[in-house]
Tab-separated table of N, CA and C in Angstrom:
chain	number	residue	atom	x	y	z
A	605	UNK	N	20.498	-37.492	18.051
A	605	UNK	CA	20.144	-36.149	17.635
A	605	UNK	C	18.929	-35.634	18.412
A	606	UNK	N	18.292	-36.165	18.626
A	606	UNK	CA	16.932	-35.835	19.703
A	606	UNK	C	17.345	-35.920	20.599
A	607	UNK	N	17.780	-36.326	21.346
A	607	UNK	CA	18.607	-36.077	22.767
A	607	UNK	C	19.167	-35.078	22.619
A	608	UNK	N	19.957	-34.987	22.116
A	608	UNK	CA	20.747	-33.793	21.692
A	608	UNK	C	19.652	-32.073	21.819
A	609	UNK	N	18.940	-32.153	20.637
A	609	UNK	CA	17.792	-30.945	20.329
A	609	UNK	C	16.912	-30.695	21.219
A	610	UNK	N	16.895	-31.928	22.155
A	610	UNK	CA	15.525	-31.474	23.248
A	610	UNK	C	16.487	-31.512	24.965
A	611	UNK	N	17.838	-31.476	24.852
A	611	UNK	CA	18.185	-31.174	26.339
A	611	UNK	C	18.707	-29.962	26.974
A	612	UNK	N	18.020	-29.248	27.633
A	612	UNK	CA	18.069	-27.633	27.928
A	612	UNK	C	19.370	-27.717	28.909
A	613	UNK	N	19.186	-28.579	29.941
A	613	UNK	CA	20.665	-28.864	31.532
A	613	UNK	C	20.403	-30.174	31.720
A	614	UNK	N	21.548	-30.601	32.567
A	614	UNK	CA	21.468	-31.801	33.455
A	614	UNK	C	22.421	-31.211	34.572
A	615	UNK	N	21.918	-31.951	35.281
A	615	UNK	CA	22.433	-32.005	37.176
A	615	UNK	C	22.092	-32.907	37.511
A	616	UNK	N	22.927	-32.954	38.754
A	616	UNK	CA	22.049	-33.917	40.154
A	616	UNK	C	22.352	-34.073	41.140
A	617	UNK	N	21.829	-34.267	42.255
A	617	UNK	CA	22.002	-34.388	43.353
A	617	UNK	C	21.710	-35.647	44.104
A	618	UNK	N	22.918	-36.124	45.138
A	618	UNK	CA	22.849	-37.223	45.537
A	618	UNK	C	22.973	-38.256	44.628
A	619	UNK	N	22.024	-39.353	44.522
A	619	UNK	CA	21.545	-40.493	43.384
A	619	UNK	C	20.666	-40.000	42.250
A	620	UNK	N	20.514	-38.781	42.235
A	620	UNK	CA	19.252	-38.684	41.470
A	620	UNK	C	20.030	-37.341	39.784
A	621	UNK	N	19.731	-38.238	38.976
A	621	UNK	CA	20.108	-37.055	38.094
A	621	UNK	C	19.013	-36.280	36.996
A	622	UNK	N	18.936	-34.910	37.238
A	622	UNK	CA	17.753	-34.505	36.498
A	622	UNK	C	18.164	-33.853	34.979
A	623	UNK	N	17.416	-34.162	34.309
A	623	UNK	CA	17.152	-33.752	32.421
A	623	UNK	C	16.389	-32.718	32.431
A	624	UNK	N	16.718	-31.827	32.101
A	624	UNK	CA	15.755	-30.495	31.996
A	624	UNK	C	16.077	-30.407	30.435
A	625	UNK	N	14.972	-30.686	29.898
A	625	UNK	CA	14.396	-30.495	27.965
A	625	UNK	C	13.462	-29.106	28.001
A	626	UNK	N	13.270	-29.104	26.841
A	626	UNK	CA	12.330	-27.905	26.287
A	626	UNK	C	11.075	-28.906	26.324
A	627	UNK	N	9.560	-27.319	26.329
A	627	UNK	CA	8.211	-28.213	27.183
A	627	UNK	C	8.051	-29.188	26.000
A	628	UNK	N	7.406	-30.132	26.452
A	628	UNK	CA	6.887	-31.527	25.451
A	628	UNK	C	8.144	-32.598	25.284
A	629	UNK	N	9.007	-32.060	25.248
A	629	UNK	CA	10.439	-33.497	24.617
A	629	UNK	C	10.813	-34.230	25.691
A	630	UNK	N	10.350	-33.951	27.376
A	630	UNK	CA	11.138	-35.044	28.331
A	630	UNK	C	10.559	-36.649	28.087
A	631	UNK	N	9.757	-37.163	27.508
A	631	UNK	CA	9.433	-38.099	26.911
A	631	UNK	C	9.990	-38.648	25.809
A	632	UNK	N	10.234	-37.807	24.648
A	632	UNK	CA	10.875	-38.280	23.932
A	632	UNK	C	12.363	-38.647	24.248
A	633	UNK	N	12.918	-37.406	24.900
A	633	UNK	CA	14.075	-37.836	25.575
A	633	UNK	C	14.641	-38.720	26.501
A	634	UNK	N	13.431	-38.876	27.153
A	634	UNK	CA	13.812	-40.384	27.907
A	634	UNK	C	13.560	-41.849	27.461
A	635	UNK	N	12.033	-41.465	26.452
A	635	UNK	CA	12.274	-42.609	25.935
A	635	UNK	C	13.742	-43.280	25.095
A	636	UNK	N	14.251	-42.287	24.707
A	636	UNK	CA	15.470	-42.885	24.023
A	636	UNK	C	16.508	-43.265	24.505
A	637	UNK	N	16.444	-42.217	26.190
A	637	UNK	CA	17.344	-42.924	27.243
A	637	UNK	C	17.318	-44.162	27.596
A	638	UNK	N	15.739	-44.413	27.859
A	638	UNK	CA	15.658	-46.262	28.133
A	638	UNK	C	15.823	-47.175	27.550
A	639	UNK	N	16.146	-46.912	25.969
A	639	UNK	CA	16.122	-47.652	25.376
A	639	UNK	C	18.049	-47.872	25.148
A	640	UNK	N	18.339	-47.116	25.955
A	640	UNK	CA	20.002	-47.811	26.141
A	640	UNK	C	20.241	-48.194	27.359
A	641	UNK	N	21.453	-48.796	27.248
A	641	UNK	CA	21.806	-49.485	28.078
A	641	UNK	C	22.757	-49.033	29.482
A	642	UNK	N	22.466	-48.459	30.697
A	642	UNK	CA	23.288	-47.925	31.409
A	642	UNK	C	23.460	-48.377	32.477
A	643	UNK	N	24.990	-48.495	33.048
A	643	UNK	CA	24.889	-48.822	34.261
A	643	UNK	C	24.451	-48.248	35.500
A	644	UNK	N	23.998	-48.593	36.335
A	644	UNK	CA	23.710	-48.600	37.881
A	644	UNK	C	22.361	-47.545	37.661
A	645	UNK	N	21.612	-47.659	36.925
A	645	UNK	CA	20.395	-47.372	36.782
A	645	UNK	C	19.414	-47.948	37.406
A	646	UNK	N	18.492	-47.478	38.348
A	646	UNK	CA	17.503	-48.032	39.115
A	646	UNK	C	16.286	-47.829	37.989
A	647	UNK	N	16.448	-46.929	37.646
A	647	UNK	CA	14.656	-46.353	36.860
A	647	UNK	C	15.170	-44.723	36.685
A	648	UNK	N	13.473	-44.746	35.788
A	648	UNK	CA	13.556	-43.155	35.397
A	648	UNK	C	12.026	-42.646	35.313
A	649	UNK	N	11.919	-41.717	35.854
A	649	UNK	CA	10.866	-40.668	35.628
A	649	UNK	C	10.391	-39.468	35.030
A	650	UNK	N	9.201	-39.707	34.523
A	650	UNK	CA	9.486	-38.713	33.089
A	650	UNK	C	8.064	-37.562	33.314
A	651	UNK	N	8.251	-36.174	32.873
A	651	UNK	CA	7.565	-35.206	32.818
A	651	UNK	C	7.051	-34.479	31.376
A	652	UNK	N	6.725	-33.644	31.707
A	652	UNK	CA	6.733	-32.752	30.376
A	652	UNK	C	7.806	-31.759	29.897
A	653	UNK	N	8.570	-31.442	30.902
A	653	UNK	CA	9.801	-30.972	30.646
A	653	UNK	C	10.956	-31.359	31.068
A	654	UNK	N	10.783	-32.164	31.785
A	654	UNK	CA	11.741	-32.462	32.891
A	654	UNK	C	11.772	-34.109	33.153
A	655	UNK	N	12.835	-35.143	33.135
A	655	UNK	CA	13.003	-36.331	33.445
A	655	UNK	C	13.916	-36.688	34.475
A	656	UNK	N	13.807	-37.542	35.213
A	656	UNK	CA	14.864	-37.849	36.096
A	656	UNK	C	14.878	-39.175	36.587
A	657	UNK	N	16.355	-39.517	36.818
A	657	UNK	CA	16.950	-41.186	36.558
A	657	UNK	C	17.717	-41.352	37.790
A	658	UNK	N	16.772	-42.241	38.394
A	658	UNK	CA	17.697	-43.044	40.156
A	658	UNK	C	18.776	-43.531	39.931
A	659	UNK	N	19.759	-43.371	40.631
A	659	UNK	CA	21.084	-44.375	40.016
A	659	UNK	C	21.025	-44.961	41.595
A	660	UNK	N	22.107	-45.529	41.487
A	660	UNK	CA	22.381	-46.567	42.759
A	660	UNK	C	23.539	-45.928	43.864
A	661	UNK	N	24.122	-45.212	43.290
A	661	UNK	CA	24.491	-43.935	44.484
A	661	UNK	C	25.515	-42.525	43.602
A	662	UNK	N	25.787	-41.877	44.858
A	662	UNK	CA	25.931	-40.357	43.966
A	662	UNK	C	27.409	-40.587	43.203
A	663	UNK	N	28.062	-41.945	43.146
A	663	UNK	CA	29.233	-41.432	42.229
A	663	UNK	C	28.510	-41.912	40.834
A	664	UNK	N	27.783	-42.561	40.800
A	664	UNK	CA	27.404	-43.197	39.219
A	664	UNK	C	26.446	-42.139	38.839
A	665	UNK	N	25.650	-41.588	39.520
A	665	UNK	CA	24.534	-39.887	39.233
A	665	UNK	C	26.185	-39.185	38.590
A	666	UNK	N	27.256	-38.890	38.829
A	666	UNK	CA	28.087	-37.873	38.730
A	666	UNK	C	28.805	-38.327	37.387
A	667	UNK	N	29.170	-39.792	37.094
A	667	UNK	CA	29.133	-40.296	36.140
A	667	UNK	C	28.345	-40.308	34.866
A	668	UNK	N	27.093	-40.661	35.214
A	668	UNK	CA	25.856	-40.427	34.192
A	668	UNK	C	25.957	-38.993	33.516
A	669	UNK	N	25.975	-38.613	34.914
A	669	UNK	CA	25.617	-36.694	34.343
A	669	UNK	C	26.787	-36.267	33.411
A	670	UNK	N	28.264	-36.727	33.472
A	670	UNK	CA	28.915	-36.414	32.315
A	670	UNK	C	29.257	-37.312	31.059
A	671	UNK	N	28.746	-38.559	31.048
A	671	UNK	CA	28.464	-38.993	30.149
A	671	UNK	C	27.199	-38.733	29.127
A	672	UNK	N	26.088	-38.116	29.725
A	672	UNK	CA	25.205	-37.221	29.349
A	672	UNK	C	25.325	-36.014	28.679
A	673	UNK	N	25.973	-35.331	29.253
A	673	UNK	CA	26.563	-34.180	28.474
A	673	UNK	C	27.449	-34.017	27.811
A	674	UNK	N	28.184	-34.866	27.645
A	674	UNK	CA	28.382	-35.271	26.133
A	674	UNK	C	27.947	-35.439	25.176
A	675	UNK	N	26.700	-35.611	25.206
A	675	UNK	CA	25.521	-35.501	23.824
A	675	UNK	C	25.113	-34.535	23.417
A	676	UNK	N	25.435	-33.468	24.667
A	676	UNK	CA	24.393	-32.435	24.388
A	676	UNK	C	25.066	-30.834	24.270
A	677	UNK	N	26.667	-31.279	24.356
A	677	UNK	CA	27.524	-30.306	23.979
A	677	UNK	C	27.261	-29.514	22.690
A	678	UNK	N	26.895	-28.795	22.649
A	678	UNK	CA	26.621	-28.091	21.364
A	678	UNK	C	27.887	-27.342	20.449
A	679	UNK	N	28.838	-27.707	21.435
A	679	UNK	CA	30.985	-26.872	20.507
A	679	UNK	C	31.193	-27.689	19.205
């Protein structure tokens, strides 16, 4: 549900996929990201609005990103 309430978009480009939250929640939101389990995840970097997660190349970023938005479908 916090994932959910604090994710504004996701994209990405190349390996890299970015979390765009409302200001203050990219922390909370990533913390909850790290705390699961995903494949081909290198790491993640976190902002005040904004987080973003290395993958290991651009088909698993393209992967992530719609397994991601699946959480955050609001239909």
């Amino acid at each position: 549900m916090i994932f959910k309430e604090s994710v504004v978009k996701i994209d990405y480009a190349g390996n890299i996929v970015l979390v765009k939250c409302f200001t203050g929640m990219a922390n909370a939101a990533c913390e909850l990201f790290d705390s699961m389990v995903w494949n081909d995840v290198v790491g993640t970097l976190s902002g005040d609005d904004t987080f973003i997660v290395i993958m290991r190349d651009e088909a698993a970023s393209l992967n992530l990103r719609e397994q991601l938005q699946q959480f955050v479908d609001r239909r």
